[in-house]
PDB file of C-alpha atoms in Angstrom:
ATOM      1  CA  UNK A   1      66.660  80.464 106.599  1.00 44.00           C
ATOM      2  CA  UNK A   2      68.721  83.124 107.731  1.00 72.00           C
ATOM      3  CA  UNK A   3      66.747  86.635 109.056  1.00 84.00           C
ATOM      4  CA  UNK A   4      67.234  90.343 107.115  1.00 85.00           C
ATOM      5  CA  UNK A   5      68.966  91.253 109.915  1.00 87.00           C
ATOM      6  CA  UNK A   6      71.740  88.976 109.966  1.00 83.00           C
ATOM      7  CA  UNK A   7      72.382  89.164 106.375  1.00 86.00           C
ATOM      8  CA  UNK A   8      72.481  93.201 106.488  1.00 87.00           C
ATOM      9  CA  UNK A   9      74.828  92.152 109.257  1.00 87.00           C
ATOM     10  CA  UNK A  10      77.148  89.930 107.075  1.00 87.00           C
ATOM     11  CA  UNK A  11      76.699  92.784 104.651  1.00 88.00           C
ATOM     12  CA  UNK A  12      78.033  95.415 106.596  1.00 88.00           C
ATOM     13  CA  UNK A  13      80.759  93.101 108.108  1.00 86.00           C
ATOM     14  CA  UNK A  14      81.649  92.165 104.327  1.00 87.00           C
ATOM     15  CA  UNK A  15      82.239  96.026 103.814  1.00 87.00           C
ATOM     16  CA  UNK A  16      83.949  96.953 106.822  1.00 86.00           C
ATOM     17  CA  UNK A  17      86.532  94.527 106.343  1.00 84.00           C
ATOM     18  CA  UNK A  18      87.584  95.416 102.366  1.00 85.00           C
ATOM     19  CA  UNK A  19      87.374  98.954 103.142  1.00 84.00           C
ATOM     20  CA  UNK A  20      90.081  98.612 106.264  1.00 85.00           C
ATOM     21  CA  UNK A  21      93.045  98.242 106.107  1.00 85.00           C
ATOM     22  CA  UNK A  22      93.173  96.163 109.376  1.00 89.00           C
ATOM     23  CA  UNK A  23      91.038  94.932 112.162  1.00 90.00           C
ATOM     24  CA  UNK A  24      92.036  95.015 116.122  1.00 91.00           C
ATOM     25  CA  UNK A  25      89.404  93.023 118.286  1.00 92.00           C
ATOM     26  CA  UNK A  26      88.889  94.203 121.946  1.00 92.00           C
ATOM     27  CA  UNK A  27      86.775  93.082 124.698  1.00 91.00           C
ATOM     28  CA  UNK A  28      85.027  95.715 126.266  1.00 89.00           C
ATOM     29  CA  UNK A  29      83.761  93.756 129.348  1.00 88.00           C
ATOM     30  CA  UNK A  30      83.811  96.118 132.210  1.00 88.00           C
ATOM     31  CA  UNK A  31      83.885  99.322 130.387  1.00 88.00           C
ATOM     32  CA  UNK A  32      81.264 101.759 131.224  1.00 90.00           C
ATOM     33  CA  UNK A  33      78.921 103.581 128.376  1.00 91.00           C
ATOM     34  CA  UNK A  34      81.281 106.799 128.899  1.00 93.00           C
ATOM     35  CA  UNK A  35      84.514 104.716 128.871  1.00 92.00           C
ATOM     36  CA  UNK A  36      83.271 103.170 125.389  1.00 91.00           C
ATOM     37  CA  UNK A  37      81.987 106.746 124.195  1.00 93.00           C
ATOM     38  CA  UNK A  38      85.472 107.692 124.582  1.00 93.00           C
ATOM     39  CA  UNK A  39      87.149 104.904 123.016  1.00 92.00           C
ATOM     40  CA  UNK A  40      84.895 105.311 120.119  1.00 93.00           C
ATOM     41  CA  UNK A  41      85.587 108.854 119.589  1.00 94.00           C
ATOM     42  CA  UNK A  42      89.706 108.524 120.295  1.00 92.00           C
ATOM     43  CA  UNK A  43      89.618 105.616 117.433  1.00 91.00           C
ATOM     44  CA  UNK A  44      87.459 107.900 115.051  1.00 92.00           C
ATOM     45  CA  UNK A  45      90.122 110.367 115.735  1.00 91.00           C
ATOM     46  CA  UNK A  46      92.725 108.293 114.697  1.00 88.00           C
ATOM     47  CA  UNK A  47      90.902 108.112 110.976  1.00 88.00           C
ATOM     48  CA  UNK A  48      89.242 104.098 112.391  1.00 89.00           C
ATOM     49  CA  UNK A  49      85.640 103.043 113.561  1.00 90.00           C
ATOM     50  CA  UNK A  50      84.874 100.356 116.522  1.00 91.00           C
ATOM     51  CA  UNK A  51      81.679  98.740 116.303  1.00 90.00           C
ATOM     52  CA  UNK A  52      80.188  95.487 118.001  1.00 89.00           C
ATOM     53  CA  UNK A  53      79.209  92.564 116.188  1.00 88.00           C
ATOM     54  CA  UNK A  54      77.980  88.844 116.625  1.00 88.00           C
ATOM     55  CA  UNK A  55      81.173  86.658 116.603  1.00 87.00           C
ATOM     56  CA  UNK A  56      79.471  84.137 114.945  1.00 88.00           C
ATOM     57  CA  UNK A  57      78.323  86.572 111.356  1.00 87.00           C
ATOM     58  CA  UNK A  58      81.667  87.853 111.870  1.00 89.00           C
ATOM     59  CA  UNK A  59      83.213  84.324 111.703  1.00 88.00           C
ATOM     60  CA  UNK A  60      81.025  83.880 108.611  1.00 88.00           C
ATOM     61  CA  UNK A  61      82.033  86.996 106.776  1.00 88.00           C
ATOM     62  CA  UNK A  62      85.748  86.554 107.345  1.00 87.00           C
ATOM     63  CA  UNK A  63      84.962  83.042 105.939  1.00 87.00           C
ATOM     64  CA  UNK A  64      83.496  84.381 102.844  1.00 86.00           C
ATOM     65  CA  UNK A  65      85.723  87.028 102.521  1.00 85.00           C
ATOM     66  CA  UNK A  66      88.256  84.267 102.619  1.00 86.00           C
ATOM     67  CA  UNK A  67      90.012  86.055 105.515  1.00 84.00           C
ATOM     68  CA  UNK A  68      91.469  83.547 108.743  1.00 83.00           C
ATOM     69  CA  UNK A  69      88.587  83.421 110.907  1.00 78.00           C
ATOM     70  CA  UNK A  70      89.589  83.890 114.064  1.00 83.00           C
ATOM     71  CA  UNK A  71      88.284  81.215 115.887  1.00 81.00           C
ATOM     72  CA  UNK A  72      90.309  81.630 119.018  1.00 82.00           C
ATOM     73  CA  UNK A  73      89.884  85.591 118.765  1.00 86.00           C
ATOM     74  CA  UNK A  74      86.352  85.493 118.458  1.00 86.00           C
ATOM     75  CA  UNK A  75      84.867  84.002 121.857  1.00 85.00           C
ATOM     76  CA  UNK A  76      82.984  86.256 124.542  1.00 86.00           C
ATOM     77  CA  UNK A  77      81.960  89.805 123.861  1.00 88.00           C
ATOM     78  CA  UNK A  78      84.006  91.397 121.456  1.00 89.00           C
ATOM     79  CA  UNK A  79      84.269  94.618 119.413  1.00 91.00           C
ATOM     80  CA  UNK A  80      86.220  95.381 115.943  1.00 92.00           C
ATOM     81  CA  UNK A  81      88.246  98.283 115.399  1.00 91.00           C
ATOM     82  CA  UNK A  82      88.627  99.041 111.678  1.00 92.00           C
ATOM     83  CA  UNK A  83      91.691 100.665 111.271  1.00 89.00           C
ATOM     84  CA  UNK A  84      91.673 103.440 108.359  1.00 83.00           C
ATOM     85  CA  UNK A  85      95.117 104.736 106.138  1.00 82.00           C
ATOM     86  CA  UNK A  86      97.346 104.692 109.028  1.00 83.00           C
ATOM     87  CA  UNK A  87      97.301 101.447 111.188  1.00 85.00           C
ATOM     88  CA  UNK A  88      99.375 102.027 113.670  1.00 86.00           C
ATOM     89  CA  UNK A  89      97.323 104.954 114.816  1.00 87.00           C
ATOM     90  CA  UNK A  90      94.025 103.223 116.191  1.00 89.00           C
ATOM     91  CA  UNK A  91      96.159 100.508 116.909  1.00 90.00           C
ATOM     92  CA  UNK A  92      97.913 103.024 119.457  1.00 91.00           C
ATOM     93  CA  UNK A  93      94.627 104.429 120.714  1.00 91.00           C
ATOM     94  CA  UNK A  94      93.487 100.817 121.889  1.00 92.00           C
ATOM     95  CA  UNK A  95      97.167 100.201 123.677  1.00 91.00           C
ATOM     96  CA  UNK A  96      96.907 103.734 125.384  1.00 91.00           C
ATOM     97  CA  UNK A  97      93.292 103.232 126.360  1.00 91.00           C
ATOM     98  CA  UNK A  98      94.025  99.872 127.788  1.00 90.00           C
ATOM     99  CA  UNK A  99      97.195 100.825 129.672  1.00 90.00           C
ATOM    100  CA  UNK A 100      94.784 104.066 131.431  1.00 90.00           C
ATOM    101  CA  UNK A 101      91.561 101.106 131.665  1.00 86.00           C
ATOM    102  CA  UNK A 102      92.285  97.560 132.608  1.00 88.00           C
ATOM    103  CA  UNK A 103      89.213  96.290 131.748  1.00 87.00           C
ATOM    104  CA  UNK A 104      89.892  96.550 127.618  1.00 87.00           C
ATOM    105  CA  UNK A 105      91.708  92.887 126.792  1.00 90.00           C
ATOM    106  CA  UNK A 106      93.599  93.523 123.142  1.00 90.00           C
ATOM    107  CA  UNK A 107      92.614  89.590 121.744  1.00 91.00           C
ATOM    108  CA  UNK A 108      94.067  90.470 118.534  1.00 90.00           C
ATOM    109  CA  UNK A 109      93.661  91.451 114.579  1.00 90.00           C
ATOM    110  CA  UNK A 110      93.916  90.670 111.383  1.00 90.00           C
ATOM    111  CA  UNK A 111      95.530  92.707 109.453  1.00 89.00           C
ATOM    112  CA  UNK A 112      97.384  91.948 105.258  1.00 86.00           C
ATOM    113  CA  UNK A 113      95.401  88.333 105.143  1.00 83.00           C
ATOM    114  CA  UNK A 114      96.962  87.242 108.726  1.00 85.00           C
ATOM    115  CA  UNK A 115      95.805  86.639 112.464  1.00 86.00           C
ATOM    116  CA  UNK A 116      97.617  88.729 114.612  1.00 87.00           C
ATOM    117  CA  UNK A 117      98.101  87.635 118.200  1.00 88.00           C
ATOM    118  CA  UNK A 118      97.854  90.426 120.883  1.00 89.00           C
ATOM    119  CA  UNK A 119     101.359  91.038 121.098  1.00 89.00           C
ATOM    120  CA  UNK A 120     101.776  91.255 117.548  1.00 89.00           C
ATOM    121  CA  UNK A 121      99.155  94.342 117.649  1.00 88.00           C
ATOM    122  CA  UNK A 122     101.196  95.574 120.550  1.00 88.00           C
ATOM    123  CA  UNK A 123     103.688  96.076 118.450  1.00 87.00           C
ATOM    124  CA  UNK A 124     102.052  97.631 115.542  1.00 85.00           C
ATOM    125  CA  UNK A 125     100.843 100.036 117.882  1.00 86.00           C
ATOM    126  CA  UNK A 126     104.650 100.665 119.000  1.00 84.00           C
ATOM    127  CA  UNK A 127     105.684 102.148 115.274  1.00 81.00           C
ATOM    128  CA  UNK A 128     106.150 105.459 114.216  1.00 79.00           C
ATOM    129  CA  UNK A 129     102.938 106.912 112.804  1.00 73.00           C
ATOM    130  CA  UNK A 130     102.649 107.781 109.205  1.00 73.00           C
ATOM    131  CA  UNK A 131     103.294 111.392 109.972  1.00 77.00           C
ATOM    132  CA  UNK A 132     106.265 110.819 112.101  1.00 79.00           C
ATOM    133  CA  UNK A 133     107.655 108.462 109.349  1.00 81.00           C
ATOM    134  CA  UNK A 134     107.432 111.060 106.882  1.00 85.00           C
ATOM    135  CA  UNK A 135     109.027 113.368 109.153  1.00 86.00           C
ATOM    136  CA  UNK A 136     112.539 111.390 109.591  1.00 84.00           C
ATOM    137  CA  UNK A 137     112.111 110.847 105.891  1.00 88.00           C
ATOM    138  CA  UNK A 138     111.931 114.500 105.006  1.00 87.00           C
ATOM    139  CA  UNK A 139     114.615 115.389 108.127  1.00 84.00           C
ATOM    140  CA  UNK A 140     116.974 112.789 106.334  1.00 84.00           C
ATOM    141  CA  UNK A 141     117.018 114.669 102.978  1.00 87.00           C
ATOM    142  CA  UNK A 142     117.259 118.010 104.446  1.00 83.00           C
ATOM    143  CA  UNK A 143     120.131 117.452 106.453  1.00 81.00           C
ATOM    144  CA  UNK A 144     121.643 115.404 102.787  1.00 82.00           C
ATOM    145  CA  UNK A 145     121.082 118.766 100.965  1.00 78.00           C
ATOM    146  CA  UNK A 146     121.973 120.913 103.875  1.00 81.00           C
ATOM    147  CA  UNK A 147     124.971 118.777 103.360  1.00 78.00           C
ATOM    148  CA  UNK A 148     125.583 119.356  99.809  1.00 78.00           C
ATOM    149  CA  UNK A 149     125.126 122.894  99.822  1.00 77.00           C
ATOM    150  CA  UNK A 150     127.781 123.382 102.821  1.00 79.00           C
ATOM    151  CA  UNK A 151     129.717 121.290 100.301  1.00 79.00           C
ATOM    152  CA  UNK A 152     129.465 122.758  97.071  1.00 81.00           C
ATOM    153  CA  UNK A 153     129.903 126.428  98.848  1.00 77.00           C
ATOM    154  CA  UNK A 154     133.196 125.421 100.125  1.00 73.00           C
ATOM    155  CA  UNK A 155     134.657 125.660  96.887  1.00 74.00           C
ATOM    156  CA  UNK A 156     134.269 128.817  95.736  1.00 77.00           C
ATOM    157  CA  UNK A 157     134.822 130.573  99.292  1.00 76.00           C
ATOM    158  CA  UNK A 158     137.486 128.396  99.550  1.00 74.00           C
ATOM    159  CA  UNK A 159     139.080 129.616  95.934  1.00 76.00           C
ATOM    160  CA  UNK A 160     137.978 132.981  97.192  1.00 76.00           C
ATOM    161  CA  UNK A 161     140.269 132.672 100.422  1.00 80.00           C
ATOM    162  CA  UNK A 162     143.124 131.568  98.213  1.00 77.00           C
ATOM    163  CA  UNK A 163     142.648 133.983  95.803  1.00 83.00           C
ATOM    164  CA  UNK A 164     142.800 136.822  98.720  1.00 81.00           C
ATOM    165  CA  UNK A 165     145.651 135.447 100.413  1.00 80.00           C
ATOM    166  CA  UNK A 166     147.317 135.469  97.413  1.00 80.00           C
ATOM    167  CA  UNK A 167     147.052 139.344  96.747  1.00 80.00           C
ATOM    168  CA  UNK A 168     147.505 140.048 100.473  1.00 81.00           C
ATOM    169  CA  UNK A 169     151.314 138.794 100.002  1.00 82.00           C
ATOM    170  CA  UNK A 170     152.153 140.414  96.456  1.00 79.00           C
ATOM    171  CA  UNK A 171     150.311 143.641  98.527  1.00 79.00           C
ATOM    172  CA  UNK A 172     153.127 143.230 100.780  1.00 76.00           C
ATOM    173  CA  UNK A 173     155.479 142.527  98.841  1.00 66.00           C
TER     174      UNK A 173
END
């Protein structure tokens, strides 16, 4: 029979994962307390949460969540980054943080109902974020209806131009 603790584990688990919108998994082996301190907070930043649990509850929840499993993912010590509205932004935080500490591994994710393998959240973590996406969107239109207006105001100064070039000649005529 299966303790409290474990199933407030699977409970939690069960939550984590329908509330994000994707999951990294790290290993943290080698990482001191202040190292993970600052990984935690950088990811929390970035709108996500890491926390650390048993591979084996976690195997269970994805199971019952009818989520892949992970079975190659989950082996050795291993913590879950729950990405929040913008996925590419704690997905970033884990590639930066590795690249400045070699002792976080990037195993992989899950993220829309499918495995990721490491390279796959490597490049997740390579797109624009949400903001900058939003920015080239919005830069796009501007520069359409900068555009437009430079267009449309042609034709009257245009027909203005004409109009005085016009009377200049019967003026000197």
């Amino acid at each position: 029979m299966p303790n409290a603790e474990n199933i407030a584990m699977l409970d939690a688990i069960k939550a984590d994962v329908e509330a994000c919108s994707a999951m990294w998994v790290v290993d943290y082996r080698g990482l001191t307390v202040k190292q993970i301190q600052e990984l935690r907070r950088a990811i929390r930043e970035a709108d996500g949460s890491m926390k650390v649990y048993k591979n084996t509850i976690m195997h269970l929840a994805l199971q019952q969540e009818e989520q892949p499993t992970l079975d190659g993912i989950l082996a050795g010590p291993s913590a879950f980054v729950f990405a929040g509205s913008d996925v590419a932004a704690s997905a970033k935080v884990i590639r930066d943080f590795a690249k400045e500490n070699e002792a976080l591994e990037i195993k992989g994710g899950l993220m829309d109902g499918a495995a990721l393998s490491p390279a796959e959240v490597q490049a997740i973590a390579s797109l624009p974020s949400r903001e900058e996406i939003i920015g080239q969107i919005a830069g796009a239109i501007s520069g359409i209806a900068r555009g437009l207006a430079t267009t449309i105001n042609g034709v009257p100064r245009g027909l203005a131009q004409v109009t005085k070039a016009v009377a200049d000649q019967k003026d000197a005529a």
